[in-house]
Amino acid sequence: MGLFFEVLSAINNPNQRGNVAQLESIINSVQQVATSRGIQPSQMQNIMSVVGNMLRPVLRHQQSLPDGNQLQNLISQPASTDSSGLGMQSLLSPQLQQQIVQTVSQTTGISPNVIEAILPTVTSAVQSLLSMGSTNGDSLNSNSILNTFLDSDGDGGTDLSDVLRFGDRFVHP
């Protein structure tokens, strides 16, 4: 639940980009793609959890590169929550995308074709969520949401499924 608290903090901090409308847009886009594909909310939470756990090492590696600011710049770009998902997906090799599709399919029991179809929307939603922690200034490496997400040790404290579940409760009381 720590990541969700960072999202709420970003919403309440005028120096960060996060706002309620952005969170609502992210939640709605994920719910719309799930509904259109017949995916249950609990399955979508599992999808977000698995995708987040698979993206974390990729993003950590990207951040550790000599030009680690490239990740911050990518995350800070406005991500559309439509089906393009090009920003975050540019970091994922075709092999990694297939690995994500297979792992999510095995974990959830949802067809790989369905997972492949929704992956751009899911990765775009993750990018949008992480961008909420960006500051309004030029200060790089000050994205609290991204830092919390990357600092996770896999204990479930920063699970994207929690953000989806609590975010839905927050924007749709």
PDB file of C-alpha atoms in Angstrom:
ATOM      1  CA  MET A   1       0.000   0.000   0.000  1.00  0.00           C
ATOM      2  CA  GLY A   2       3.080   2.224   0.215  1.00  0.00           C
ATOM      3  CA  LEU A   3       2.935   3.060  -3.476  1.00  0.00           C
ATOM      4  CA  PHE A   4      -0.681   4.167  -3.218  1.00  0.00           C
ATOM      5  CA  PHE A   5       0.252   6.505  -0.358  1.00  0.00           C
ATOM      6  CA  GLU A   6       2.920   8.006  -2.641  1.00  0.00           C
ATOM      7  CA  VAL A   7       0.226   8.523  -5.294  1.00  0.00           C
ATOM      8  CA  LEU A   8      -1.986  10.298  -2.758  1.00  0.00           C
ATOM      9  CA  SER A   9       0.976  12.369  -1.609  1.00  0.00           C
ATOM     10  CA  ALA A  10       1.711  13.403  -5.211  1.00  0.00           C
ATOM     11  CA  ILE A  11      -1.932  14.397  -5.681  1.00  0.00           C
ATOM     12  CA  ASN A  12      -1.760  16.569  -2.563  1.00  0.00           C
ATOM     13  CA  ASN A  13       1.627  18.107  -3.410  1.00  0.00           C
ATOM     14  CA  PRO A  14       1.337  21.146  -5.701  1.00  0.00           C
ATOM     15  CA  ASN A  15       4.981  20.638  -6.752  1.00  0.00           C
ATOM     16  CA  GLN A  16       4.194  17.232  -8.275  1.00  0.00           C
ATOM     17  CA  ARG A  17       2.216  16.530 -11.417  1.00  0.00           C
ATOM     18  CA  GLY A  18      -0.259  14.060  -9.957  1.00  0.00           C
ATOM     19  CA  ASN A  19      -3.923  14.955  -9.709  1.00  0.00           C
ATOM     20  CA  VAL A  20      -7.216  13.192  -9.138  1.00  0.00           C
ATOM     21  CA  ALA A  21      -8.288  13.533 -12.780  1.00  0.00           C
ATOM     22  CA  GLN A  22      -5.092  11.782 -13.909  1.00  0.00           C
ATOM     23  CA  LEU A  23      -5.595   8.937 -11.424  1.00  0.00           C
ATOM     24  CA  GLU A  24      -9.209   8.602 -12.522  1.00  0.00           C
ATOM     25  CA  SER A  25      -8.152   8.482 -16.184  1.00  0.00           C
ATOM     26  CA  ILE A  26      -5.635   5.716 -15.425  1.00  0.00           C
ATOM     27  CA  ILE A  27      -8.162   3.671 -13.430  1.00  0.00           C
ATOM     28  CA  ASN A  28     -10.861   4.137 -16.078  1.00  0.00           C
ATOM     29  CA  SER A  29      -8.581   3.149 -18.984  1.00  0.00           C
ATOM     30  CA  VAL A  30      -7.527  -0.045 -17.206  1.00  0.00           C
ATOM     31  CA  GLN A  31     -11.124  -0.861 -16.308  1.00  0.00           C
ATOM     32  CA  GLN A  32     -12.338  -0.158 -19.848  1.00  0.00           C
ATOM     33  CA  VAL A  33      -9.773  -2.439 -21.453  1.00  0.00           C
ATOM     34  CA  ALA A  34     -10.575  -5.140 -18.884  1.00  0.00           C
ATOM     35  CA  THR A  35     -14.313  -4.857 -19.470  1.00  0.00           C
ATOM     36  CA  SER A  36     -13.924  -4.864 -23.248  1.00  0.00           C
ATOM     37  CA  ARG A  37     -11.952  -8.126 -23.026  1.00  0.00           C
ATOM     38  CA  GLY A  38     -14.119  -9.813 -20.377  1.00  0.00           C
ATOM     39  CA  ILE A  39     -11.412  -9.620 -17.705  1.00  0.00           C
ATOM     40  CA  GLN A  40     -12.636  -9.642 -14.111  1.00  0.00           C
ATOM     41  CA  PRO A  41     -11.374  -6.925 -11.700  1.00  0.00           C
ATOM     42  CA  SER A  42      -9.443  -9.481  -9.630  1.00  0.00           C
ATOM     43  CA  GLN A  43      -7.761 -10.797 -12.794  1.00  0.00           C
ATOM     44  CA  MET A  44      -6.857  -7.243 -13.805  1.00  0.00           C
ATOM     45  CA  GLN A  45      -5.288  -6.698 -10.400  1.00  0.00           C
ATOM     46  CA  ASN A  46      -3.233  -9.864 -10.936  1.00  0.00           C
ATOM     47  CA  ILE A  47      -2.204  -8.618 -14.368  1.00  0.00           C
ATOM     48  CA  MET A  48      -1.055  -5.277 -12.929  1.00  0.00           C
ATOM     49  CA  SER A  49       0.854  -7.052 -10.175  1.00  0.00           C
ATOM     50  CA  VAL A  50       2.701  -9.402 -12.544  1.00  0.00           C
ATOM     51  CA  VAL A  51       3.435  -6.657 -15.089  1.00  0.00           C
ATOM     52  CA  GLY A  52       4.725  -4.376 -12.325  1.00  0.00           C
ATOM     53  CA  ASN A  53       6.960  -7.084 -10.926  1.00  0.00           C
ATOM     54  CA  MET A  54       8.370  -7.768 -14.387  1.00  0.00           C
ATOM     55  CA  LEU A  55       8.854  -4.086 -15.265  1.00  0.00           C
ATOM     56  CA  ARG A  56      10.606  -3.191 -12.007  1.00  0.00           C
ATOM     57  CA  PRO A  57      13.995  -4.839 -12.860  1.00  0.00           C
ATOM     58  CA  VAL A  58      13.894  -3.374 -16.380  1.00  0.00           C
ATOM     59  CA  LEU A  59      13.303   0.120 -15.024  1.00  0.00           C
ATOM     60  CA  ARG A  60      15.936  -0.334 -12.313  1.00  0.00           C
ATOM     61  CA  HIS A  61      18.453  -1.336 -14.970  1.00  0.00           C
ATOM     62  CA  GLN A  62      17.484   1.652 -17.115  1.00  0.00           C
ATOM     63  CA  GLN A  63      17.935   3.957 -14.133  1.00  0.00           C
ATOM     64  CA  SER A  64      21.388   2.500 -13.384  1.00  0.00           C
ATOM     65  CA  LEU A  65      22.733   3.269 -16.867  1.00  0.00           C
ATOM     66  CA  PRO A  66      25.187   6.173 -17.222  1.00  0.00           C
ATOM     67  CA  ASP A  67      22.345   8.252 -18.646  1.00  0.00           C
ATOM     68  CA  GLY A  68      19.823   7.212 -15.999  1.00  0.00           C
ATOM     69  CA  ASN A  69      18.033  10.498 -16.573  1.00  0.00           C
ATOM     70  CA  GLN A  70      16.669   8.976 -19.765  1.00  0.00           C
ATOM     71  CA  LEU A  71      14.276   6.884 -17.664  1.00  0.00           C
ATOM     72  CA  GLN A  72      13.148   9.929 -15.719  1.00  0.00           C
ATOM     73  CA  ASN A  73      12.634  11.828 -18.971  1.00  0.00           C
ATOM     74  CA  LEU A  74      10.613   8.955 -20.444  1.00  0.00           C
ATOM     75  CA  ILE A  75       8.486   8.601 -17.326  1.00  0.00           C
ATOM     76  CA  SER A  76       7.929  12.358 -17.191  1.00  0.00           C
ATOM     77  CA  GLN A  77       6.585  12.469 -20.735  1.00  0.00           C
ATOM     78  CA  PRO A  78       2.834  12.579 -20.870  1.00  0.00           C
ATOM     79  CA  ALA A  79       1.670   9.044 -21.514  1.00  0.00           C
ATOM     80  CA  SER A  80      -1.561   8.531 -23.291  1.00  0.00           C
ATOM     81  CA  THR A  81      -3.683   5.906 -21.614  1.00  0.00           C
ATOM     82  CA  ASP A  82      -5.026   4.722 -24.935  1.00  0.00           C
ATOM     83  CA  SER A  83      -3.823   1.581 -26.605  1.00  0.00           C
ATOM     84  CA  SER A  84      -0.600   3.027 -28.038  1.00  0.00           C
ATOM     85  CA  GLY A  85       1.567   2.686 -24.928  1.00  0.00           C
ATOM     86  CA  LEU A  86       4.648   3.563 -26.967  1.00  0.00           C
ATOM     87  CA  GLY A  87       6.616   5.342 -24.236  1.00  0.00           C
ATOM     88  CA  MET A  88       7.073   2.522 -21.751  1.00  0.00           C
ATOM     89  CA  GLN A  89       6.972  -0.144 -24.434  1.00  0.00           C
ATOM     90  CA  SER A  90      10.031   1.398 -26.062  1.00  0.00           C
ATOM     91  CA  LEU A  91      11.986  -0.006 -23.098  1.00  0.00           C
ATOM     92  CA  LEU A  92      10.686  -3.530 -23.629  1.00  0.00           C
ATOM     93  CA  SER A  93      12.353  -5.793 -26.123  1.00  0.00           C
ATOM     94  CA  PRO A  94      10.063  -8.036 -28.168  1.00  0.00           C
ATOM     95  CA  GLN A  95      11.451 -10.985 -26.181  1.00  0.00           C
ATOM     96  CA  LEU A  96      10.591  -9.344 -22.866  1.00  0.00           C
ATOM     97  CA  GLN A  97       7.121  -8.464 -24.126  1.00  0.00           C
ATOM     98  CA  GLN A  98       6.575 -12.123 -25.030  1.00  0.00           C
ATOM     99  CA  GLN A  99       7.896 -13.195 -21.631  1.00  0.00           C
ATOM    100  CA  ILE A 100       5.474 -10.796 -19.925  1.00  0.00           C
ATOM    101  CA  VAL A 101       2.593 -12.089 -22.063  1.00  0.00           C
ATOM    102  CA  GLN A 102       3.424 -15.722 -21.254  1.00  0.00           C
ATOM    103  CA  THR A 103       3.938 -15.114 -17.523  1.00  0.00           C
ATOM    104  CA  VAL A 104       0.740 -13.099 -17.171  1.00  0.00           C
ATOM    105  CA  SER A 105      -1.179 -15.708 -19.161  1.00  0.00           C
ATOM    106  CA  GLN A 106       0.145 -18.554 -16.997  1.00  0.00           C
ATOM    107  CA  THR A 107      -0.564 -16.630 -13.788  1.00  0.00           C
ATOM    108  CA  THR A 108      -4.080 -15.520 -14.711  1.00  0.00           C
ATOM    109  CA  GLY A 109      -5.279 -18.197 -17.117  1.00  0.00           C
ATOM    110  CA  ILE A 110      -6.145 -15.511 -19.660  1.00  0.00           C
ATOM    111  CA  SER A 111      -5.306 -16.191 -23.305  1.00  0.00           C
ATOM    112  CA  PRO A 112      -1.885 -14.903 -24.439  1.00  0.00           C
ATOM    113  CA  ASN A 113      -3.652 -13.159 -27.357  1.00  0.00           C
ATOM    114  CA  VAL A 114      -5.785 -11.158 -24.926  1.00  0.00           C
ATOM    115  CA  ILE A 115      -2.773 -10.274 -22.786  1.00  0.00           C
ATOM    116  CA  GLU A 116      -0.819  -9.204 -25.862  1.00  0.00           C
ATOM    117  CA  ALA A 117      -3.727  -6.994 -26.932  1.00  0.00           C
ATOM    118  CA  ILE A 118      -4.021  -5.222 -23.570  1.00  0.00           C
ATOM    119  CA  LEU A 119      -0.300  -4.933 -22.778  1.00  0.00           C
ATOM    120  CA  PRO A 120       0.116  -1.522 -24.483  1.00  0.00           C
ATOM    121  CA  THR A 121      -2.728  -0.080 -22.400  1.00  0.00           C
ATOM    122  CA  VAL A 122      -1.386  -1.624 -19.207  1.00  0.00           C
ATOM    123  CA  THR A 123       2.163  -0.340 -19.778  1.00  0.00           C
ATOM    124  CA  SER A 124       0.818   3.087 -20.692  1.00  0.00           C
ATOM    125  CA  ALA A 125      -1.202   3.108 -17.452  1.00  0.00           C
ATOM    126  CA  VAL A 126       1.932   2.174 -15.494  1.00  0.00           C
ATOM    127  CA  GLN A 127       3.868   4.987 -17.174  1.00  0.00           C
ATOM    128  CA  SER A 128       1.078   7.461 -16.419  1.00  0.00           C
ATOM    129  CA  LEU A 129       0.949   6.330 -12.819  1.00  0.00           C
ATOM    130  CA  LEU A 130       4.714   6.644 -12.375  1.00  0.00           C
ATOM    131  CA  SER A 131       4.708  10.069 -14.047  1.00  0.00           C
ATOM    132  CA  MET A 132       2.346  11.402 -11.366  1.00  0.00           C
ATOM    133  CA  GLY A 133       5.353  11.636  -9.036  1.00  0.00           C
ATOM    134  CA  SER A 134       7.332  13.893 -11.372  1.00  0.00           C
ATOM    135  CA  THR A 135       7.977  17.375 -10.082  1.00  0.00           C
ATOM    136  CA  ASN A 136       6.844  20.447 -11.920  1.00  0.00           C
ATOM    137  CA  GLY A 137      10.432  21.751 -11.971  1.00  0.00           C
ATOM    138  CA  ASP A 138      13.438  20.408 -13.807  1.00  0.00           C
ATOM    139  CA  SER A 139      14.743  18.388 -10.885  1.00  0.00           C
ATOM    140  CA  LEU A 140      15.478  14.891 -12.119  1.00  0.00           C
ATOM    141  CA  ASN A 141      15.474  11.866  -9.824  1.00  0.00           C
ATOM    142  CA  SER A 142      12.902  13.520  -7.628  1.00  0.00           C
ATOM    143  CA  ASN A 143       9.959  11.384  -8.707  1.00  0.00           C
ATOM    144  CA  SER A 144       8.734   9.924  -5.410  1.00  0.00           C
ATOM    145  CA  ILE A 145       6.375   7.412  -7.038  1.00  0.00           C
ATOM    146  CA  LEU A 146       9.043   6.091  -9.411  1.00  0.00           C
ATOM    147  CA  ASN A 147      11.601   5.917  -6.598  1.00  0.00           C
ATOM    148  CA  THR A 148       9.188   4.046  -4.303  1.00  0.00           C
ATOM    149  CA  PHE A 149       8.310   1.650  -7.110  1.00  0.00           C
ATOM    150  CA  LEU A 150      11.968   0.961  -7.923  1.00  0.00           C
ATOM    151  CA  ASP A 151      13.075   0.689  -4.292  1.00  0.00           C
ATOM    152  CA  SER A 152      10.651  -2.116  -3.610  1.00  0.00           C
ATOM    153  CA  ASP A 153      12.191  -5.376  -2.501  1.00  0.00           C
ATOM    154  CA  GLY A 154       9.300  -7.428  -3.833  1.00  0.00           C
ATOM    155  CA  ASP A 155       7.509  -7.666  -0.498  1.00  0.00           C
ATOM    156  CA  GLY A 156       4.245  -6.516  -2.034  1.00  0.00           C
ATOM    157  CA  GLY A 157       4.439  -3.096  -0.394  1.00  0.00           C
ATOM    158  CA  THR A 158       4.474  -1.343  -3.751  1.00  0.00           C
ATOM    159  CA  ASP A 159       2.248  -3.661  -5.706  1.00  0.00           C
ATOM    160  CA  LEU A 160       0.491  -2.037  -8.666  1.00  0.00           C
ATOM    161  CA  SER A 161      -2.601  -4.116  -7.934  1.00  0.00           C
ATOM    162  CA  ASP A 162      -2.964  -2.213  -4.642  1.00  0.00           C
ATOM    163  CA  VAL A 163      -2.813   1.076  -6.508  1.00  0.00           C
ATOM    164  CA  LEU A 164      -5.493  -0.142  -8.911  1.00  0.00           C
ATOM    165  CA  ARG A 165      -7.747  -1.410  -6.120  1.00  0.00           C
ATOM    166  CA  PHE A 166      -7.359   1.556  -3.759  1.00  0.00           C
ATOM    167  CA  GLY A 167      -7.323   4.040  -6.622  1.00  0.00           C
ATOM    168  CA  ASP A 168     -10.681   2.723  -7.784  1.00  0.00           C
ATOM    169  CA  ARG A 169     -12.091   3.120  -4.294  1.00  0.00           C
ATOM    170  CA  PHE A 170     -10.652   6.630  -4.108  1.00  0.00           C
ATOM    171  CA  VAL A 171     -12.018   7.915  -7.428  1.00  0.00           C
ATOM    172  CA  HIS A 172     -15.274   5.921  -7.368  1.00  0.00           C
ATOM    173  CA  PRO A 173     -16.383   5.995  -3.706  1.00  0.00           C
TER     174      PRO A 173
END
